[in-house]
Amino acid sequence: MPPKKRARPNATTMKMVGQMVAAARVAKNLTQKQLGELVNLDAETIASIEQGRRALMPNVAELMDLHLGLPGILAVAAHGMPSVDGPPPWAEEYLRLEDGAIALSWFDNQVVPGLLQTENYARAVITCRVPAHPEAEIESLTALRVARKAILCRETPPTLSFVIWEAVLRDRIGGDEVHAEQLRHLRECADLPHLSLQVMPLGRTSHAGLDGPFILLETPDHHHLGYTETQRGSQLISALDEVSILARKYAMLRTQALNTEQTRGLLDRLLGEP
């Protein structure tokens, strides 16, 4: 079997530009063959561009603008084609909303929540990614994650609630020194007056968060939103019924988890372990 082609790092952008070409072509009542004849390409190549399988070259984009009656739109898109897709719009929107949120409720069963990660732990988590990030990208992603922690120190910080599965605290991501540093940081965070930290203990017979991590967010104008991430994507949730489901899950998680005093005690014990 031939090797499977790897997805281009800017595949999403290529598909979007291709859809622009297709929409403009259809608006002019042209077939792919007819457009190809105008720009000296065959119909198969036009199809590949429209499907996002082939990049739109700037010289071809300029010809398409001319024959499709567009004011340089495709040329701008072709010249500005990024080499790597940016984060999805909903992820960018979440980060913007997070920065201004008045309340955040966060459940995680994989890693320490991003807002509570030390720089070394964040770097270790990002380094674990498969396939691996280039070294320069690891450093830039680490810096971005660490910068988000400024939320904790705002003059008027948000009300923060975290529920973390105990297994996250026992994993030694990054090694013993990174692990100990992260535990110490969590213990310090647990004493912040605007922050509630609870641990979901191992060994429970019921668990409201088995579907995975999620975040609930309240905006300054009191809109309630949810956010989830999966292996290959993320989703910003605004539908009231879906946000309600996450809110009910989180309320149940808080009753199942150790309370804040018990959580501080667990962290103290973990820090005292050899």
PDB file of N, CA and C in Angstrom, residues 134-227:
ATOM      1  N   PRO A 134       8.420  21.109  17.488  1.00  0.00           N
ATOM      2  CA  PRO A 134       9.798  21.613  17.381  1.00  0.00           C
ATOM      3  C   PRO A 134      10.170  22.375  18.655  1.00  0.00           C
ATOM      4  N   GLU A 135      11.452  22.413  18.969  1.00  0.00           N
ATOM      5  CA  GLU A 135      11.905  23.027  20.207  1.00  0.00           C
ATOM      6  C   GLU A 135      11.442  24.479  20.339  1.00  0.00           C
ATOM      7  N   ALA A 136      11.552  25.252  19.244  1.00  0.00           N
ATOM      8  CA  ALA A 136      11.143  26.657  19.306  1.00  0.00           C
ATOM      9  C   ALA A 136       9.657  26.789  19.603  1.00  0.00           C
ATOM     10  N   GLU A 137       8.867  25.870  19.060  1.00  0.00           N
ATOM     11  CA  GLU A 137       7.422  25.928  19.298  1.00  0.00           C
ATOM     12  C   GLU A 137       7.103  25.544  20.738  1.00  0.00           C
ATOM     13  N   ILE A 138       7.853  24.609  21.298  1.00  0.00           N
ATOM     14  CA  ILE A 138       7.656  24.248  22.703  1.00  0.00           C
ATOM     15  C   ILE A 138       7.840  25.473  23.590  1.00  0.00           C
ATOM     16  N   GLU A 139       8.881  26.239  23.321  1.00  0.00           N
ATOM     17  CA  GLU A 139       9.150  27.419  24.144  1.00  0.00           C
ATOM     18  C   GLU A 139       8.080  28.485  23.971  1.00  0.00           C
ATOM     19  N   SER A 140       7.598  28.687  22.737  1.00  0.00           N
ATOM     20  CA  SER A 140       6.569  29.710  22.517  1.00  0.00           C
ATOM     21  C   SER A 140       5.249  29.299  23.144  1.00  0.00           C
ATOM     22  N   LEU A 141       4.898  28.029  23.043  1.00  0.00           N
ATOM     23  CA  LEU A 141       3.657  27.546  23.657  1.00  0.00           C
ATOM     24  C   LEU A 141       3.740  27.608  25.180  1.00  0.00           C
ATOM     25  N   THR A 142       4.922  27.296  25.724  1.00  0.00           N
ATOM     26  CA  THR A 142       5.103  27.395  27.174  1.00  0.00           C
ATOM     27  C   THR A 142       4.931  28.836  27.638  1.00  0.00           C
ATOM     28  N   ALA A 143       5.534  29.764  26.902  1.00  0.00           N
ATOM     29  CA  ALA A 143       5.423  31.180  27.271  1.00  0.00           C
ATOM     30  C   ALA A 143       3.974  31.652  27.225  1.00  0.00           C
ATOM     31  N   LEU A 144       3.231  31.209  26.226  1.00  0.00           N
ATOM     32  CA  LEU A 144       1.824  31.603  26.123  1.00  0.00           C
ATOM     33  C   LEU A 144       1.021  31.064  27.301  1.00  0.00           C
ATOM     34  N   ARG A 145       1.287  29.816  27.680  1.00  0.00           N
ATOM     35  CA  ARG A 145       0.551  29.228  28.796  1.00  0.00           C
ATOM     36  C   ARG A 145       0.879  29.923  30.111  1.00  0.00           C
ATOM     37  N   VAL A 146       2.145  30.203  30.325  1.00  0.00           N
ATOM     38  CA  VAL A 146       2.552  30.877  31.558  1.00  0.00           C
ATOM     39  C   VAL A 146       1.954  32.279  31.629  1.00  0.00           C
ATOM     40  N   ALA A 147       1.875  32.956  30.486  1.00  0.00           N
ATOM     41  CA  ALA A 147       1.323  34.314  30.459  1.00  0.00           C
ATOM     42  C   ALA A 147      -0.135  34.336  30.914  1.00  0.00           C
ATOM     43  N   ARG A 148      -0.854  33.255  30.659  1.00  0.00           N
ATOM     44  CA  ARG A 148      -2.268  33.206  31.058  1.00  0.00           C
ATOM     45  C   ARG A 148      -2.441  33.251  32.572  1.00  0.00           C
ATOM     46  N   LYS A 149      -1.400  32.861  33.302  1.00  0.00           N
ATOM     47  CA  LYS A 149      -1.500  32.829  34.766  1.00  0.00           C
ATOM     48  C   LYS A 149      -1.665  34.214  35.373  1.00  0.00           C
ATOM     49  N   ALA A 150      -1.456  35.258  34.566  1.00  0.00           N
ATOM     50  CA  ALA A 150      -1.649  36.625  35.064  1.00  0.00           C
ATOM     51  C   ALA A 150      -3.074  36.829  35.551  1.00  0.00           C
ATOM     52  N   ILE A 151      -3.997  36.012  35.074  1.00  0.00           N
ATOM     53  CA  ILE A 151      -5.392  36.089  35.510  1.00  0.00           C
ATOM     54  C   ILE A 151      -5.487  35.931  37.028  1.00  0.00           C
ATOM     55  N   LEU A 152      -4.630  35.082  37.597  1.00  0.00           N
ATOM     56  CA  LEU A 152      -4.688  34.822  39.035  1.00  0.00           C
ATOM     57  C   LEU A 152      -4.316  36.053  39.855  1.00  0.00           C
ATOM     58  N   CYS A 153      -3.563  36.954  39.249  1.00  0.00           N
ATOM     59  CA  CYS A 153      -3.030  38.104  39.989  1.00  0.00           C
ATOM     60  C   CYS A 153      -3.693  39.418  39.588  1.00  0.00           C
ATOM     61  N   ARG A 154      -4.794  39.342  38.860  1.00  0.00           N
ATOM     62  CA  ARG A 154      -5.474  40.576  38.486  1.00  0.00           C
ATOM     63  C   ARG A 154      -5.894  41.364  39.719  1.00  0.00           C
ATOM     64  N   GLU A 155      -6.021  42.676  39.565  1.00  0.00           N
ATOM     65  CA  GLU A 155      -6.445  43.510  40.691  1.00  0.00           C
ATOM     66  C   GLU A 155      -7.800  43.042  41.223  1.00  0.00           C
ATOM     67  N   THR A 156      -8.682  42.700  40.302  1.00  0.00           N
ATOM     68  CA  THR A 156      -9.957  42.074  40.682  1.00  0.00           C
ATOM     69  C   THR A 156      -9.996  40.715  40.007  1.00  0.00           C
ATOM     70  N   PRO A 157      -9.452  39.686  40.660  1.00  0.00           N
ATOM     71  CA  PRO A 157      -9.360  38.375  40.013  1.00  0.00           C
ATOM     72  C   PRO A 157     -10.724  37.707  39.918  1.00  0.00           C
ATOM     73  N   PRO A 158     -10.877  36.774  38.985  1.00  0.00           N
ATOM     74  CA  PRO A 158     -12.129  36.025  38.901  1.00  0.00           C
ATOM     75  C   PRO A 158     -12.266  35.064  40.079  1.00  0.00           C
ATOM     76  N   THR A 159     -13.481  34.636  40.314  1.00  0.00           N
ATOM     77  CA  THR A 159     -13.722  33.554  41.264  1.00  0.00           C
ATOM     78  C   THR A 159     -13.369  32.244  40.557  1.00  0.00           C
ATOM     79  N   LEU A 160     -12.448  31.497  41.146  1.00  0.00           N
ATOM     80  CA  LEU A 160     -11.909  30.314  40.488  1.00  0.00           C
ATOM     81  C   LEU A 160     -12.199  29.058  41.292  1.00  0.00           C
ATOM     82  N   SER A 161     -12.645  28.017  40.600  1.00  0.00           N
ATOM     83  CA  SER A 161     -12.891  26.728  41.230  1.00  0.00           C
ATOM     84  C   SER A 161     -12.269  25.640  40.361  1.00  0.00           C
ATOM     85  N   PHE A 162     -11.511  24.752  40.988  1.00  0.00           N
ATOM     86  CA  PHE A 162     -10.855  23.664  40.262  1.00  0.00           C
ATOM     87  C   PHE A 162     -11.147  22.340  40.959  1.00  0.00           C
ATOM     88  N   VAL A 163     -11.486  21.342  40.163  1.00  0.00           N
ATOM     89  CA  VAL A 163     -11.571  19.965  40.642  1.00  0.00           C
ATOM     90  C   VAL A 163     -10.598  19.150  39.796  1.00  0.00           C
ATOM     91  N   ILE A 164      -9.645  18.488  40.457  1.00  0.00           N
ATOM     92  CA  ILE A 164      -8.593  17.741  39.760  1.00  0.00           C
ATOM     93  C   ILE A 164      -8.595  16.303  40.252  1.00  0.00           C
ATOM     94  N   TRP A 165      -8.523  15.365  39.333  1.00  0.00           N
ATOM     95  CA  TRP A 165      -8.453  13.961  39.728  1.00  0.00           C
ATOM     96  C   TRP A 165      -7.119  13.692  40.411  1.00  0.00           C
ATOM     97  N   GLU A 166      -7.144  12.891  41.456  1.00  0.00           N
ATOM     98  CA  GLU A 166      -5.947  12.631  42.253  1.00  0.00           C
ATOM     99  C   GLU A 166      -4.817  12.027  41.425  1.00  0.00           C
ATOM    100  N   ALA A 167      -5.161  11.233  40.418  1.00  0.00           N
ATOM    101  CA  ALA A 167      -4.114  10.615  39.584  1.00  0.00           C
ATOM    102  C   ALA A 167      -3.211  11.664  38.943  1.00  0.00           C
ATOM    103  N   VAL A 168      -3.780  12.838  38.620  1.00  0.00           N
ATOM    104  CA  VAL A 168      -2.993  13.922  38.036  1.00  0.00           C
ATOM    105  C   VAL A 168      -1.888  14.355  38.997  1.00  0.00           C
ATOM    106  N   LEU A 169      -2.210  14.385  40.291  1.00  0.00           N
ATOM    107  CA  LEU A 169      -1.239  14.826  41.290  1.00  0.00           C
ATOM    108  C   LEU A 169      -0.169  13.770  41.549  1.00  0.00           C
ATOM    109  N   ARG A 170      -0.464  12.534  41.255  1.00  0.00           N
ATOM    110  CA  ARG A 170       0.495  11.456  41.520  1.00  0.00           C
ATOM    111  C   ARG A 170       1.386  11.167  40.316  1.00  0.00           C
ATOM    112  N   ASP A 171       0.941  11.534  39.112  1.00  0.00           N
ATOM    113  CA  ASP A 171       1.826  11.408  37.954  1.00  0.00           C
ATOM    114  C   ASP A 171       3.034  12.324  38.125  1.00  0.00           C
ATOM    115  N   ARG A 172       4.180  11.879  37.651  1.00  0.00           N
ATOM    116  CA  ARG A 172       5.410  12.662  37.815  1.00  0.00           C
ATOM    117  C   ARG A 172       5.872  13.214  36.467  1.00  0.00           C
ATOM    118  N   ILE A 173       4.951  13.908  35.802  1.00  0.00           N
ATOM    119  CA  ILE A 173       5.274  14.504  34.511  1.00  0.00           C
ATOM    120  C   ILE A 173       6.449  15.466  34.672  1.00  0.00           C
ATOM    121  N   GLY A 174       7.499  15.250  33.895  1.00  0.00           N
ATOM    122  CA  GLY A 174       8.676  16.114  33.966  1.00  0.00           C
ATOM    123  C   GLY A 174       9.727  15.653  34.953  1.00  0.00           C
ATOM    124  N   GLY A 175       9.426  14.655  35.769  1.00  0.00           N
ATOM    125  CA  GLY A 175      10.404  14.175  36.744  1.00  0.00           C
ATOM    126  C   GLY A 175      10.091  14.639  38.156  1.00  0.00           C
ATOM    127  N   ASP A 176      10.858  14.131  39.117  1.00  0.00           N
ATOM    128  CA  ASP A 176      10.579  14.367  40.534  1.00  0.00           C
ATOM    129  C   ASP A 176      10.643  15.843  40.922  1.00  0.00           C
ATOM    130  N   GLU A 177      11.638  16.567  40.420  1.00  0.00           N
ATOM    131  CA  GLU A 177      11.781  17.969  40.804  1.00  0.00           C
ATOM    132  C   GLU A 177      10.636  18.815  40.261  1.00  0.00           C
ATOM    133  N   VAL A 178      10.265  18.581  39.023  1.00  0.00           N
ATOM    134  CA  VAL A 178       9.139  19.308  38.418  1.00  0.00           C
ATOM    135  C   VAL A 178       7.848  18.962  39.156  1.00  0.00           C
ATOM    136  N   HIS A 179       7.694  17.687  39.489  1.00  0.00           N
ATOM    137  CA  HIS A 179       6.503  17.237  40.206  1.00  0.00           C
ATOM    138  C   HIS A 179       6.399  17.913  41.566  1.00  0.00           C
ATOM    139  N   ALA A 180       7.485  17.943  42.314  1.00  0.00           N
ATOM    140  CA  ALA A 180       7.473  18.559  43.646  1.00  0.00           C
ATOM    141  C   ALA A 180       7.202  20.054  43.554  1.00  0.00           C
ATOM    142  N   GLU A 181       7.823  20.716  42.577  1.00  0.00           N
ATOM    143  CA  GLU A 181       7.587  22.149  42.381  1.00  0.00           C
ATOM    144  C   GLU A 181       6.114  22.419  42.068  1.00  0.00           C
ATOM    145  N   GLN A 182       5.524  21.570  41.231  1.00  0.00           N
ATOM    146  CA  GLN A 182       4.112  21.747  40.874  1.00  0.00           C
ATOM    147  C   GLN A 182       3.208  21.541  42.084  1.00  0.00           C
ATOM    148  N   LEU A 183       3.505  20.544  42.902  1.00  0.00           N
ATOM    149  CA  LEU A 183       2.700  20.321  44.109  1.00  0.00           C
ATOM    150  C   LEU A 183       2.804  21.514  45.066  1.00  0.00           C
ATOM    151  N   ARG A 184       3.994  22.055  45.222  1.00  0.00           N
ATOM    152  CA  ARG A 184       4.164  23.219  46.101  1.00  0.00           C
ATOM    153  C   ARG A 184       3.349  24.406  45.582  1.00  0.00           C
ATOM    154  N   HIS A 185       3.365  24.574  44.272  1.00  0.00           N
ATOM    155  CA  HIS A 185       2.601  25.683  43.691  1.00  0.00           C
ATOM    156  C   HIS A 185       1.097  25.483  43.921  1.00  0.00           C
ATOM    157  N   LEU A 186       0.626  24.268  43.752  1.00  0.00           N
ATOM    158  CA  LEU A 186      -0.792  23.991  44.007  1.00  0.00           C
ATOM    159  C   LEU A 186      -1.145  24.267  45.464  1.00  0.00           C
ATOM    160  N   ARG A 187      -0.234  23.897  46.349  1.00  0.00           N
ATOM    161  CA  ARG A 187      -0.506  24.128  47.780  1.00  0.00           C
ATOM    162  C   ARG A 187      -0.593  25.623  48.072  1.00  0.00           C
ATOM    163  N   GLU A 188       0.252  26.426  47.419  1.00  0.00           N
ATOM    164  CA  GLU A 188       0.177  27.877  47.587  1.00  0.00           C
ATOM    165  C   GLU A 188      -1.125  28.422  46.998  1.00  0.00           C
ATOM    166  N   CYS A 189      -1.501  27.930  45.829  1.00  0.00           N
ATOM    167  CA  CYS A 189      -2.746  28.377  45.196  1.00  0.00           C
ATOM    168  C   CYS A 189      -3.962  28.038  46.051  1.00  0.00           C
ATOM    169  N   ALA A 190      -3.884  26.908  46.762  1.00  0.00           N
ATOM    170  CA  ALA A 190      -5.018  26.468  47.574  1.00  0.00           C
ATOM    171  C   ALA A 190      -5.344  27.451  48.693  1.00  0.00           C
ATOM    172  N   ASP A 191      -4.404  28.321  49.032  1.00  0.00           N
ATOM    173  CA  ASP A 191      -4.634  29.310  50.090  1.00  0.00           C
ATOM    174  C   ASP A 191      -5.116  30.658  49.565  1.00  0.00           C
ATOM    175  N   LEU A 192      -5.205  30.819  48.244  1.00  0.00           N
ATOM    176  CA  LEU A 192      -5.679  32.084  47.689  1.00  0.00           C
ATOM    177  C   LEU A 192      -7.155  32.279  48.026  1.00  0.00           C
ATOM    178  N   PRO A 193      -7.551  33.475  48.451  1.00  0.00           N
ATOM    179  CA  PRO A 193      -8.929  33.670  48.901  1.00  0.00           C
ATOM    180  C   PRO A 193      -9.976  33.568  47.800  1.00  0.00           C
ATOM    181  N   HIS A 194      -9.581  33.802  46.546  1.00  0.00           N
ATOM    182  CA  HIS A 194     -10.551  33.773  45.443  1.00  0.00           C
ATOM    183  C   HIS A 194     -10.515  32.437  44.696  1.00  0.00           C
ATOM    184  N   LEU A 195      -9.808  31.441  45.243  1.00  0.00           N
ATOM    185  CA  LEU A 195      -9.617  30.186  44.525  1.00  0.00           C
ATOM    186  C   LEU A 195     -10.014  29.005  45.401  1.00  0.00           C
ATOM    187  N   SER A 196     -10.793  28.105  44.834  1.00  0.00           N
ATOM    188  CA  SER A 196     -11.180  26.865  45.515  1.00  0.00           C
ATOM    189  C   SER A 196     -10.549  25.688  44.767  1.00  0.00           C
ATOM    190  N   LEU A 197      -9.784  24.881  45.486  1.00  0.00           N
ATOM    191  CA  LEU A 197      -9.121  23.728  44.883  1.00  0.00           C
ATOM    192  C   LEU A 197      -9.589  22.460  45.585  1.00  0.00           C
ATOM    193  N   GLN A 198     -10.122  21.515  44.797  1.00  0.00           N
ATOM    194  CA  GLN A 198     -10.591  20.236  45.343  1.00  0.00           C
ATOM    195  C   GLN A 198     -10.026  19.090  44.517  1.00  0.00           C
ATOM    196  N   VAL A 199      -9.760  18.000  45.187  1.00  0.00           N
ATOM    197  CA  VAL A 199      -9.234  16.813  44.519  1.00  0.00           C
ATOM    198  C   VAL A 199     -10.302  15.727  44.514  1.00  0.00           C
ATOM    199  N   MET A 200     -10.522  15.136  43.339  1.00  0.00           N
ATOM    200  CA  MET A 200     -11.383  13.960  43.230  1.00  0.00           C
ATOM    201  C   MET A 200     -10.534  12.746  43.580  1.00  0.00           C
ATOM    202  N   PRO A 201     -10.819  12.079  44.700  1.00  0.00           N
ATOM    203  CA  PRO A 201      -9.912  11.020  45.159  1.00  0.00           C
ATOM    204  C   PRO A 201     -10.018   9.746  44.330  1.00  0.00           C
ATOM    205  N   LEU A 202      -8.946   8.979  44.358  1.00  0.00           N
ATOM    206  CA  LEU A 202      -8.957   7.652  43.747  1.00  0.00           C
ATOM    207  C   LEU A 202      -9.861   6.721  44.551  1.00  0.00           C
ATOM    208  N   GLY A 203     -10.341   5.686  43.899  1.00  0.00           N
ATOM    209  CA  GLY A 203     -11.081   4.646  44.610  1.00  0.00           C
ATOM    210  C   GLY A 203     -12.570   4.893  44.753  1.00  0.00           C
ATOM    211  N   ARG A 204     -13.110   5.918  44.101  1.00  0.00           N
ATOM    212  CA  ARG A 204     -14.540   6.188  44.204  1.00  0.00           C
ATOM    213  C   ARG A 204     -15.344   5.142  43.432  1.00  0.00           C
ATOM    214  N   THR A 205     -16.598   4.961  43.854  1.00  0.00           N
ATOM    215  CA  THR A 205     -17.502   4.049  43.148  1.00  0.00           C
ATOM    216  C   THR A 205     -18.447   4.802  42.219  1.00  0.00           C
ATOM    217  N   SER A 206     -18.409   6.139  42.252  1.00  0.00           N
ATOM    218  CA  SER A 206     -19.182   6.957  41.318  1.00  0.00           C
ATOM    219  C   SER A 206     -18.368   8.195  40.971  1.00  0.00           C
ATOM    220  N   HIS A 207     -18.599   8.727  39.757  1.00  0.00           N
ATOM    221  CA  HIS A 207     -17.753   9.820  39.276  1.00  0.00           C
ATOM    222  C   HIS A 207     -18.534  10.560  38.188  1.00  0.00           C
ATOM    223  N   ALA A 208     -18.793  11.853  38.397  1.00  0.00           N
ATOM    224  CA  ALA A 208     -19.611  12.622  37.452  1.00  0.00           C
ATOM    225  C   ALA A 208     -18.827  13.150  36.264  1.00  0.00           C
ATOM    226  N   GLY A 209     -17.499  12.944  36.246  1.00  0.00           N
ATOM    227  CA  GLY A 209     -16.685  13.514  35.182  1.00  0.00           C
ATOM    228  C   GLY A 209     -16.030  12.507  34.274  1.00  0.00           C
ATOM    229  N   LEU A 210     -16.624  11.358  34.090  1.00  0.00           N
ATOM    230  CA  LEU A 210     -15.987  10.302  33.299  1.00  0.00           C
ATOM    231  C   LEU A 210     -15.923  10.638  31.815  1.00  0.00           C
ATOM    232  N   ASP A 211     -16.705  11.616  31.358  1.00  0.00           N
ATOM    233  CA  ASP A 211     -16.661  11.993  29.941  1.00  0.00           C
ATOM    234  C   ASP A 211     -15.473  12.876  29.604  1.00  0.00           C
ATOM    235  N   GLY A 212     -14.700  13.297  30.617  1.00  0.00           N
ATOM    236  CA  GLY A 212     -13.496  14.066  30.336  1.00  0.00           C
ATOM    237  C   GLY A 212     -13.522  15.475  30.877  1.00  0.00           C
ATOM    238  N   PRO A 213     -12.417  16.203  30.714  1.00  0.00           N
ATOM    239  CA  PRO A 213     -12.277  17.543  31.282  1.00  0.00           C
ATOM    240  C   PRO A 213     -13.173  18.560  30.591  1.00  0.00           C
ATOM    241  N   PHE A 214     -13.497  19.636  31.317  1.00  0.00           N
ATOM    242  CA  PHE A 214     -14.278  20.735  30.743  1.00  0.00           C
ATOM    243  C   PHE A 214     -14.121  21.962  31.631  1.00  0.00           C
ATOM    244  N   ILE A 215     -14.526  23.102  31.080  1.00  0.00           N
ATOM    245  CA  ILE A 215     -14.441  24.379  31.784  1.00  0.00           C
ATOM    246  C   ILE A 215     -15.778  25.095  31.663  1.00  0.00           C
ATOM    247  N   LEU A 216     -16.203  25.725  32.741  1.00  0.00           N
ATOM    248  CA  LEU A 216     -17.359  26.614  32.734  1.00  0.00           C
ATOM    249  C   LEU A 216     -16.868  28.032  32.976  1.00  0.00           C
ATOM    250  N   LEU A 217     -17.458  28.976  32.276  1.00  0.00           N
ATOM    251  CA  LEU A 217     -16.981  30.352  32.314  1.00  0.00           C
ATOM    252  C   LEU A 217     -18.158  31.313  32.410  1.00  0.00           C
ATOM    253  N   GLU A 218     -18.011  32.360  33.238  1.00  0.00           N
ATOM    254  CA  GLU A 218     -19.016  33.420  33.311  1.00  0.00           C
ATOM    255  C   GLU A 218     -18.383  34.729  32.864  1.00  0.00           C
ATOM    256  N   THR A 219     -19.005  35.399  31.909  1.00  0.00           N
ATOM    257  CA  THR A 219     -18.491  36.646  31.363  1.00  0.00           C
ATOM    258  C   THR A 219     -18.921  37.825  32.240  1.00  0.00           C
ATOM    259  N   PRO A 220     -18.316  39.001  32.055  1.00  0.00           N
ATOM    260  CA  PRO A 220     -18.706  40.175  32.845  1.00  0.00           C
ATOM    261  C   PRO A 220     -20.176  40.549  32.693  1.00  0.00           C
ATOM    262  N   ASP A 221     -20.788  40.213  31.557  1.00  0.00           N
ATOM    263  CA  ASP A 221     -22.221  40.483  31.400  1.00  0.00           C
ATOM    264  C   ASP A 221     -23.065  39.251  31.734  1.00  0.00           C
ATOM    265  N   HIS A 222     -22.456  38.325  32.482  1.00  0.00           N
ATOM    266  CA  HIS A 222     -23.147  37.189  33.101  1.00  0.00           C
ATOM    267  C   HIS A 222     -23.685  36.161  32.103  1.00  0.00           C
ATOM    268  N   HIS A 223     -23.004  36.038  30.975  1.00  0.00           N
ATOM    269  CA  HIS A 223     -23.289  34.918  30.082  1.00  0.00           C
ATOM    270  C   HIS A 223     -22.481  33.715  30.559  1.00  0.00           C
ATOM    271  N   HIS A 224     -23.097  32.552  30.513  1.00  0.00           N
ATOM    272  CA  HIS A 224     -22.437  31.325  30.959  1.00  0.00           C
ATOM    273  C   HIS A 224     -22.117  30.455  29.741  1.00  0.00           C
ATOM    274  N   LEU A 225     -20.846  30.045  29.649  1.00  0.00           N
ATOM    275  CA  LEU A 225     -20.372  29.274  28.509  1.00  0.00           C
ATOM    276  C   LEU A 225     -19.600  28.058  28.998  1.00  0.00           C
ATOM    277  N   GLY A 226     -19.468  27.071  28.118  1.00  0.00           N
ATOM    278  CA  GLY A 226     -18.657  25.895  28.414  1.00  0.00           C
ATOM    279  C   GLY A 226     -17.561  25.752  27.373  1.00  0.00           C
ATOM    280  N   TYR A 227     -16.526  25.011  27.719  1.00  0.00           N
ATOM    281  CA  TYR A 227     -15.425  24.776  26.790  1.00  0.00           C
ATOM    282  C   TYR A 227     -14.881  23.379  27.039  1.00  0.00           C
TER     283      TYR A 227
END
